[in-house]
Amino acid sequence: MRLAPQLRCGLLLLMALSGVPALASIVTITVRTASGTAAEDALIVFDPRDALPPSGRASVAIDQVNKRFVPHVTILRTGTAVTFPNSDKIRHQVYSFSPAKSFDLKLYAGSPKEEVVFDKPGLVVLGCNIHDSMVGFVAVVDSPYFGKVPASGEVAVDLPPGRYAFRIWHPKLAAPLAAKEITVGAAPQAMSLVVDIDAARESVAPWPDAPASH
């Protein structure tokens, strides 16, 4: 296992003793804030340093409930089609001006027939032209190996053995974290991270792009 020296968060990598088949290594990541609470909605991405597996067709839904995007933070692979059902009894107009995906769904109620295909990697900030308080995030990545931290603070990702660049993001991350490299073998691994979340941050934390392959 090899970690880059740039480390802005506490990182502990523990190797488990039991083995799993070479085609499925489970990496469990626990992410907490400095105060010990779960860093809910933090996104974890493992970018293969070798070859990416072939992409496939996928679809997800991001709902609108009580003038909120549900889920608030979504991560998906490049090429995924997204629908935006509206479960509120009022109409919404979902849009984004982000470079990774710019679109505008005209004012509607119920479920629009139109899908939005997120075909470029990057961070997409969602909004509603009618309700300025509605903000959501879609992180689009080329890698199929990613996860979102739930309320428990722990997320598991199945990784084939190999070399990976590891990155993490949260909308209120206090400062960007340098990508770190790890090597995954046949044995499961457990990672514990402490990240600095600034709850008072008004601007969105910058998205960490995938490091250049080599």
PDB file of C-alpha atoms in Angstrom:
ATOM      1  CA  MET A   1       0.000   0.000   0.000  1.00  0.00           C
ATOM      2  CA  ARG A   2       1.396   3.454  -0.928  1.00  0.00           C
ATOM      3  CA  LEU A   3       0.014   6.791   0.240  1.00  0.00           C
ATOM      4  CA  ALA A   4       0.951  10.189  -1.191  1.00  0.00           C
ATOM      5  CA  PRO A   5       2.719  12.412   1.351  1.00  0.00           C
ATOM      6  CA  GLN A   6       0.212  15.256   0.935  1.00  0.00           C
ATOM      7  CA  LEU A   7      -2.336  14.580   3.628  1.00  0.00           C
ATOM      8  CA  ARG A   8      -4.657  17.282   4.920  1.00  0.00           C
ATOM      9  CA  CYS A   9      -6.780  14.858   6.933  1.00  0.00           C
ATOM     10  CA  GLY A  10      -6.019  12.129   9.421  1.00  0.00           C
ATOM     11  CA  LEU A  11      -5.827   8.805   7.585  1.00  0.00           C
ATOM     12  CA  LEU A  12      -5.455   5.363   9.096  1.00  0.00           C
ATOM     13  CA  LEU A  13      -5.340   2.332   6.805  1.00  0.00           C
ATOM     14  CA  LEU A  14      -5.742  -1.052   8.499  1.00  0.00           C
ATOM     15  CA  MET A  15      -5.286  -4.339   6.693  1.00  0.00           C
ATOM     16  CA  ALA A  16      -7.651  -7.157   7.648  1.00  0.00           C
ATOM     17  CA  LEU A  17      -6.359 -10.699   7.976  1.00  0.00           C
ATOM     18  CA  SER A  18      -9.096 -12.595   6.181  1.00  0.00           C
ATOM     19  CA  GLY A  19      -8.963 -12.974   2.393  1.00  0.00           C
ATOM     20  CA  VAL A  20     -11.578 -12.708  -0.325  1.00  0.00           C
ATOM     21  CA  PRO A  21     -11.495 -13.855  -3.941  1.00  0.00           C
ATOM     22  CA  ALA A  22      -9.130 -11.837  -6.108  1.00  0.00           C
ATOM     23  CA  LEU A  23     -11.989 -10.379  -8.124  1.00  0.00           C
ATOM     24  CA  ALA A  24     -13.718  -8.733  -5.157  1.00  0.00           C
ATOM     25  CA  SER A  25     -11.878  -6.773  -2.498  1.00  0.00           C
ATOM     26  CA  ILE A  26     -14.053  -4.844  -0.056  1.00  0.00           C
ATOM     27  CA  VAL A  27     -12.721  -1.478   1.081  1.00  0.00           C
ATOM     28  CA  THR A  28     -14.668  -0.019   4.003  1.00  0.00           C
ATOM     29  CA  ILE A  29     -14.275   3.701   4.632  1.00  0.00           C
ATOM     30  CA  THR A  30     -15.329   5.511   7.799  1.00  0.00           C
ATOM     31  CA  VAL A  31     -15.415   9.300   7.402  1.00  0.00           C
ATOM     32  CA  ARG A  32     -15.957  11.593  10.375  1.00  0.00           C
ATOM     33  CA  THR A  33     -15.564  15.280  11.133  1.00  0.00           C
ATOM     34  CA  ALA A  34     -13.137  16.688  13.674  1.00  0.00           C
ATOM     35  CA  SER A  35     -15.956  16.696  16.253  1.00  0.00           C
ATOM     36  CA  GLY A  36     -16.528  12.962  15.741  1.00  0.00           C
ATOM     37  CA  THR A  37     -19.820  13.140  13.823  1.00  0.00           C
ATOM     38  CA  ALA A  38     -20.369  11.304  10.544  1.00  0.00           C
ATOM     39  CA  ALA A  39     -19.366  13.334   7.477  1.00  0.00           C
ATOM     40  CA  GLU A  40     -22.726  12.564   5.874  1.00  0.00           C
ATOM     41  CA  ASP A  41     -22.961  13.198   2.113  1.00  0.00           C
ATOM     42  CA  ALA A  42     -19.192  13.115   1.663  1.00  0.00           C
ATOM     43  CA  LEU A  43     -18.312  11.431  -1.641  1.00  0.00           C
ATOM     44  CA  ILE A  44     -15.560   8.842  -2.080  1.00  0.00           C
ATOM     45  CA  VAL A  45     -14.052   8.067  -5.508  1.00  0.00           C
ATOM     46  CA  PHE A  46     -11.455   5.431  -6.399  1.00  0.00           C
ATOM     47  CA  ASP A  47      -9.941   6.150  -9.827  1.00  0.00           C
ATOM     48  CA  PRO A  48      -8.172   3.108 -11.362  1.00  0.00           C
ATOM     49  CA  ARG A  49      -4.571   3.871 -12.287  1.00  0.00           C
ATOM     50  CA  ASP A  50      -4.708   1.095 -14.873  1.00  0.00           C
ATOM     51  CA  ALA A  51      -7.635   0.520 -17.247  1.00  0.00           C
ATOM     52  CA  LEU A  52     -11.222   1.628 -16.654  1.00  0.00           C
ATOM     53  CA  PRO A  53     -13.872  -1.092 -17.045  1.00  0.00           C
ATOM     54  CA  PRO A  54     -16.369  -0.622 -19.885  1.00  0.00           C
ATOM     55  CA  SER A  55     -19.202   1.786 -19.190  1.00  0.00           C
ATOM     56  CA  GLY A  56     -22.833   0.707 -19.196  1.00  0.00           C
ATOM     57  CA  ARG A  57     -26.229   2.356 -19.419  1.00  0.00           C
ATOM     58  CA  ALA A  58     -27.657   3.389 -16.050  1.00  0.00           C
ATOM     59  CA  SER A  59     -30.478   5.614 -14.834  1.00  0.00           C
ATOM     60  CA  VAL A  60     -31.303   7.254 -11.528  1.00  0.00           C
ATOM     61  CA  ALA A  61     -33.980   9.594 -10.186  1.00  0.00           C
ATOM     62  CA  ILE A  62     -33.547  12.763  -8.179  1.00  0.00           C
ATOM     63  CA  ASP A  63     -36.861  13.725  -6.578  1.00  0.00           C
ATOM     64  CA  GLN A  64     -38.166  17.053  -5.342  1.00  0.00           C
ATOM     65  CA  VAL A  65     -39.811  16.866  -1.928  1.00  0.00           C
ATOM     66  CA  ASN A  66     -40.785  19.822   0.275  1.00  0.00           C
ATOM     67  CA  LYS A  67     -38.801  22.159  -1.984  1.00  0.00           C
ATOM     68  CA  ARG A  68     -35.657  20.053  -1.652  1.00  0.00           C
ATOM     69  CA  PHE A  69     -33.712  17.820  -3.996  1.00  0.00           C
ATOM     70  CA  VAL A  70     -33.766  14.241  -2.709  1.00  0.00           C
ATOM     71  CA  PRO A  71     -31.077  13.106  -2.467  1.00  0.00           C
ATOM     72  CA  HIS A  72     -29.300  16.378  -1.794  1.00  0.00           C
ATOM     73  CA  VAL A  73     -26.014  14.925  -3.099  1.00  0.00           C
ATOM     74  CA  THR A  74     -25.803  12.313  -5.867  1.00  0.00           C
ATOM     75  CA  ILE A  75     -22.796  10.614  -7.399  1.00  0.00           C
ATOM     76  CA  LEU A  76     -23.020   8.709 -10.671  1.00  0.00           C
ATOM     77  CA  ARG A  77     -20.941   7.468 -13.568  1.00  0.00           C
ATOM     78  CA  THR A  78     -20.501   9.365 -16.820  1.00  0.00           C
ATOM     79  CA  GLY A  79     -23.302   8.533 -19.252  1.00  0.00           C
ATOM     80  CA  THR A  80     -25.986   8.020 -16.606  1.00  0.00           C
ATOM     81  CA  ALA A  81     -29.496   9.267 -17.438  1.00  0.00           C
ATOM     82  CA  VAL A  82     -31.297  11.156 -14.676  1.00  0.00           C
ATOM     83  CA  THR A  83     -34.996  11.893 -14.289  1.00  0.00           C
ATOM     84  CA  PHE A  84     -36.297  14.627 -11.997  1.00  0.00           C
ATOM     85  CA  PRO A  85     -39.753  13.672 -10.681  1.00  0.00           C
ATOM     86  CA  ASN A  86     -41.619  16.327  -8.743  1.00  0.00           C
ATOM     87  CA  SER A  87     -43.395  14.957  -5.660  1.00  0.00           C
ATOM     88  CA  ASP A  88     -44.445  18.412  -4.482  1.00  0.00           C
ATOM     89  CA  LYS A  89     -47.893  19.815  -5.160  1.00  0.00           C
ATOM     90  CA  ILE A  90     -46.318  22.879  -6.703  1.00  0.00           C
ATOM     91  CA  ARG A  91     -44.400  23.207  -9.947  1.00  0.00           C
ATOM     92  CA  HIS A  92     -40.626  23.358 -10.241  1.00  0.00           C
ATOM     93  CA  GLN A  93     -38.188  24.360 -12.967  1.00  0.00           C
ATOM     94  CA  VAL A  94     -34.945  22.415 -12.576  1.00  0.00           C
ATOM     95  CA  TYR A  95     -31.812  23.753 -14.226  1.00  0.00           C
ATOM     96  CA  SER A  96     -28.032  23.876 -14.087  1.00  0.00           C
ATOM     97  CA  PHE A  97     -25.462  26.227 -15.610  1.00  0.00           C
ATOM     98  CA  SER A  98     -22.503  24.048 -14.592  1.00  0.00           C
ATOM     99  CA  PRO A  99     -19.837  23.411 -17.267  1.00  0.00           C
ATOM    100  CA  ALA A 100     -20.149  19.638 -16.765  1.00  0.00           C
ATOM    101  CA  LYS A 101     -23.871  19.774 -17.640  1.00  0.00           C
ATOM    102  CA  SER A 102     -26.038  22.710 -18.599  1.00  0.00           C
ATOM    103  CA  PHE A 103     -29.785  22.098 -18.976  1.00  0.00           C
ATOM    104  CA  ASP A 104     -33.183  23.611 -18.231  1.00  0.00           C
ATOM    105  CA  LEU A 105     -36.395  21.662 -17.614  1.00  0.00           C
ATOM    106  CA  LYS A 106     -39.361  23.931 -18.191  1.00  0.00           C
ATOM    107  CA  LEU A 107     -41.824  24.540 -15.371  1.00  0.00           C
ATOM    108  CA  TYR A 108     -43.602  21.264 -14.586  1.00  0.00           C
ATOM    109  CA  ALA A 109     -45.490  19.136 -12.074  1.00  0.00           C
ATOM    110  CA  GLY A 110     -45.363  15.357 -11.722  1.00  0.00           C
ATOM    111  CA  SER A 111     -42.765  13.396 -13.663  1.00  0.00           C
ATOM    112  CA  PRO A 112     -41.254  14.895 -16.818  1.00  0.00           C
ATOM    113  CA  LYS A 113     -40.739  12.534 -19.731  1.00  0.00           C
ATOM    114  CA  GLU A 114     -37.361  14.065 -20.510  1.00  0.00           C
ATOM    115  CA  GLU A 115     -34.191  12.430 -19.195  1.00  0.00           C
ATOM    116  CA  VAL A 116     -30.976  14.348 -18.685  1.00  0.00           C
ATOM    117  CA  VAL A 117     -27.847  12.406 -19.629  1.00  0.00           C
ATOM    118  CA  PHE A 118     -24.784  13.455 -17.635  1.00  0.00           C
ATOM    119  CA  ASP A 119     -22.101  12.822 -20.241  1.00  0.00           C
ATOM    120  CA  LYS A 120     -19.101  14.742 -18.865  1.00  0.00           C
ATOM    121  CA  PRO A 121     -17.229  14.284 -15.571  1.00  0.00           C
ATOM    122  CA  GLY A 122     -17.364  17.100 -13.049  1.00  0.00           C
ATOM    123  CA  LEU A 123     -19.620  18.696 -10.449  1.00  0.00           C
ATOM    124  CA  VAL A 124     -23.112  19.808 -11.463  1.00  0.00           C
ATOM    125  CA  VAL A 125     -24.975  22.224  -9.195  1.00  0.00           C
ATOM    126  CA  LEU A 126     -28.766  21.935  -9.434  1.00  0.00           C
ATOM    127  CA  GLY A 127     -31.222  24.735  -8.853  1.00  0.00           C
ATOM    128  CA  CYS A 128     -34.865  25.701  -9.318  1.00  0.00           C
ATOM    129  CA  ASN A 129     -35.743  28.892 -11.165  1.00  0.00           C
ATOM    130  CA  ILE A 130     -38.857  29.279  -9.002  1.00  0.00           C
ATOM    131  CA  HIS A 131     -37.399  28.470  -5.573  1.00  0.00           C
ATOM    132  CA  ASP A 132     -33.924  29.900  -5.020  1.00  0.00           C
ATOM    133  CA  SER A 133     -33.417  27.948  -1.794  1.00  0.00           C
ATOM    134  CA  MET A 134     -33.409  24.635  -3.697  1.00  0.00           C
ATOM    135  CA  VAL A 135     -29.836  23.498  -4.284  1.00  0.00           C
ATOM    136  CA  GLY A 136     -28.565  20.015  -5.080  1.00  0.00           C
ATOM    137  CA  PHE A 137     -25.339  18.452  -6.313  1.00  0.00           C
ATOM    138  CA  VAL A 138     -24.565  15.781  -8.889  1.00  0.00           C
ATOM    139  CA  ALA A 139     -20.981  14.522  -9.051  1.00  0.00           C
ATOM    140  CA  VAL A 140     -20.208  12.808 -12.363  1.00  0.00           C
ATOM    141  CA  VAL A 141     -17.179  10.494 -12.494  1.00  0.00           C
ATOM    142  CA  ASP A 142     -15.632   8.203 -15.103  1.00  0.00           C
ATOM    143  CA  SER A 143     -14.820   5.565 -12.496  1.00  0.00           C
ATOM    144  CA  PRO A 144     -17.483   3.027 -11.445  1.00  0.00           C
ATOM    145  CA  TYR A 145     -15.905   2.751  -7.979  1.00  0.00           C
ATOM    146  CA  PHE A 146     -17.443   5.318  -5.661  1.00  0.00           C
ATOM    147  CA  GLY A 147     -19.686   5.743  -2.635  1.00  0.00           C
ATOM    148  CA  LYS A 148     -21.551   8.310  -0.544  1.00  0.00           C
ATOM    149  CA  VAL A 149     -21.156   8.478   3.220  1.00  0.00           C
ATOM    150  CA  PRO A 150     -24.476   7.780   4.992  1.00  0.00           C
ATOM    151  CA  ALA A 151     -25.569   8.864   8.480  1.00  0.00           C
ATOM    152  CA  SER A 152     -23.603   5.965   9.973  1.00  0.00           C
ATOM    153  CA  GLY A 153     -20.383   7.430   8.599  1.00  0.00           C
ATOM    154  CA  GLU A 154     -19.325   4.149   6.983  1.00  0.00           C
ATOM    155  CA  VAL A 155     -19.449   3.122   3.328  1.00  0.00           C
ATOM    156  CA  ALA A 156     -18.134  -0.019   1.587  1.00  0.00           C
ATOM    157  CA  VAL A 157     -16.816  -0.143  -1.993  1.00  0.00           C
ATOM    158  CA  ASP A 158     -16.014  -3.341  -3.928  1.00  0.00           C
ATOM    159  CA  LEU A 159     -12.706  -2.932  -5.736  1.00  0.00           C
ATOM    160  CA  PRO A 160     -10.799  -5.307  -8.008  1.00  0.00           C
ATOM    161  CA  PRO A 161      -7.150  -5.618  -6.935  1.00  0.00           C
ATOM    162  CA  GLY A 162      -5.009  -2.897  -8.461  1.00  0.00           C
ATOM    163  CA  ARG A 163      -3.722   0.651  -8.073  1.00  0.00           C
ATOM    164  CA  TYR A 164      -6.111   3.513  -7.371  1.00  0.00           C
ATOM    165  CA  ALA A 165      -6.076   7.238  -6.800  1.00  0.00           C
ATOM    166  CA  PHE A 166      -8.397   8.065  -3.920  1.00  0.00           C
ATOM    167  CA  ARG A 167     -10.256  11.373  -3.614  1.00  0.00           C
ATOM    168  CA  ILE A 168     -12.953  12.764  -1.332  1.00  0.00           C
ATOM    169  CA  TRP A 169     -15.360  15.706  -1.535  1.00  0.00           C
ATOM    170  CA  HIS A 170     -18.094  17.350   0.520  1.00  0.00           C
ATOM    171  CA  PRO A 171     -20.043  20.526  -0.359  1.00  0.00           C
ATOM    172  CA  LYS A 172     -18.666  22.222   2.772  1.00  0.00           C
ATOM    173  CA  LEU A 173     -15.167  20.781   2.821  1.00  0.00           C
ATOM    174  CA  ALA A 174     -12.980  23.465   4.438  1.00  0.00           C
ATOM    175  CA  ALA A 175     -10.030  22.969   2.063  1.00  0.00           C
ATOM    176  CA  PRO A 176      -9.292  20.737  -0.934  1.00  0.00           C
ATOM    177  CA  LEU A 177      -7.607  17.429  -0.137  1.00  0.00           C
ATOM    178  CA  ALA A 178      -4.827  16.108  -2.323  1.00  0.00           C
ATOM    179  CA  ALA A 179      -5.524  12.800  -4.053  1.00  0.00           C
ATOM    180  CA  LYS A 180      -3.834   9.819  -2.434  1.00  0.00           C
ATOM    181  CA  GLU A 181      -2.740   6.583  -4.067  1.00  0.00           C
ATOM    182  CA  ILE A 182      -3.397   3.151  -2.649  1.00  0.00           C
ATOM    183  CA  THR A 183      -2.861  -0.388  -3.815  1.00  0.00           C
ATOM    184  CA  VAL A 184      -5.699  -2.845  -3.253  1.00  0.00           C
ATOM    185  CA  GLY A 185      -4.932  -6.530  -2.923  1.00  0.00           C
ATOM    186  CA  ALA A 186      -7.118  -9.568  -2.353  1.00  0.00           C
ATOM    187  CA  ALA A 187      -7.636  -8.859   1.348  1.00  0.00           C
ATOM    188  CA  PRO A 188     -10.318  -6.447   2.584  1.00  0.00           C
ATOM    189  CA  GLN A 189      -9.173  -3.088   3.879  1.00  0.00           C
ATOM    190  CA  ALA A 190     -10.574  -0.562   6.349  1.00  0.00           C
ATOM    191  CA  MET A 191      -9.895   3.159   6.070  1.00  0.00           C
ATOM    192  CA  SER A 192     -10.668   5.780   8.714  1.00  0.00           C
ATOM    193  CA  LEU A 193     -10.605   9.466   7.757  1.00  0.00           C
ATOM    194  CA  VAL A 194     -11.158  12.701   9.634  1.00  0.00           C
ATOM    195  CA  VAL A 195     -12.135  15.638   7.425  1.00  0.00           C
ATOM    196  CA  ASP A 196     -12.568  19.330   8.164  1.00  0.00           C
ATOM    197  CA  ILE A 197     -16.147  20.382   7.388  1.00  0.00           C
ATOM    198  CA  ASP A 198     -16.982  24.104   7.571  1.00  0.00           C
ATOM    199  CA  ALA A 199     -20.722  24.256   8.270  1.00  0.00           C
ATOM    200  CA  ALA A 200     -20.690  28.037   7.837  1.00  0.00           C
ATOM    201  CA  ARG A 201     -19.136  27.867   4.376  1.00  0.00           C
ATOM    202  CA  GLU A 202     -21.282  29.762   1.858  1.00  0.00           C
ATOM    203  CA  SER A 203     -19.515  28.815  -1.371  1.00  0.00           C
ATOM    204  CA  VAL A 204     -19.422  25.261  -2.694  1.00  0.00           C
ATOM    205  CA  ALA A 205     -16.162  23.410  -2.118  1.00  0.00           C
ATOM    206  CA  PRO A 206     -14.265  22.886  -5.395  1.00  0.00           C
ATOM    207  CA  TRP A 207     -14.635  19.502  -7.006  1.00  0.00           C
ATOM    208  CA  PRO A 208     -11.418  17.415  -7.112  1.00  0.00           C
ATOM    209  CA  ASP A 209     -10.906  16.293 -10.703  1.00  0.00           C
ATOM    210  CA  ALA A 210      -9.503  12.847 -11.376  1.00  0.00           C
ATOM    211  CA  PRO A 211      -5.689  12.861 -11.382  1.00  0.00           C
ATOM    212  CA  ALA A 212      -3.927  12.294 -14.676  1.00  0.00           C
ATOM    213  CA  SER A 213      -3.313   8.618 -15.428  1.00  0.00           C
ATOM    214  CA  HIS A 214       0.193   7.267 -15.598  1.00  0.00           C
TER     215      HIS A 214
END
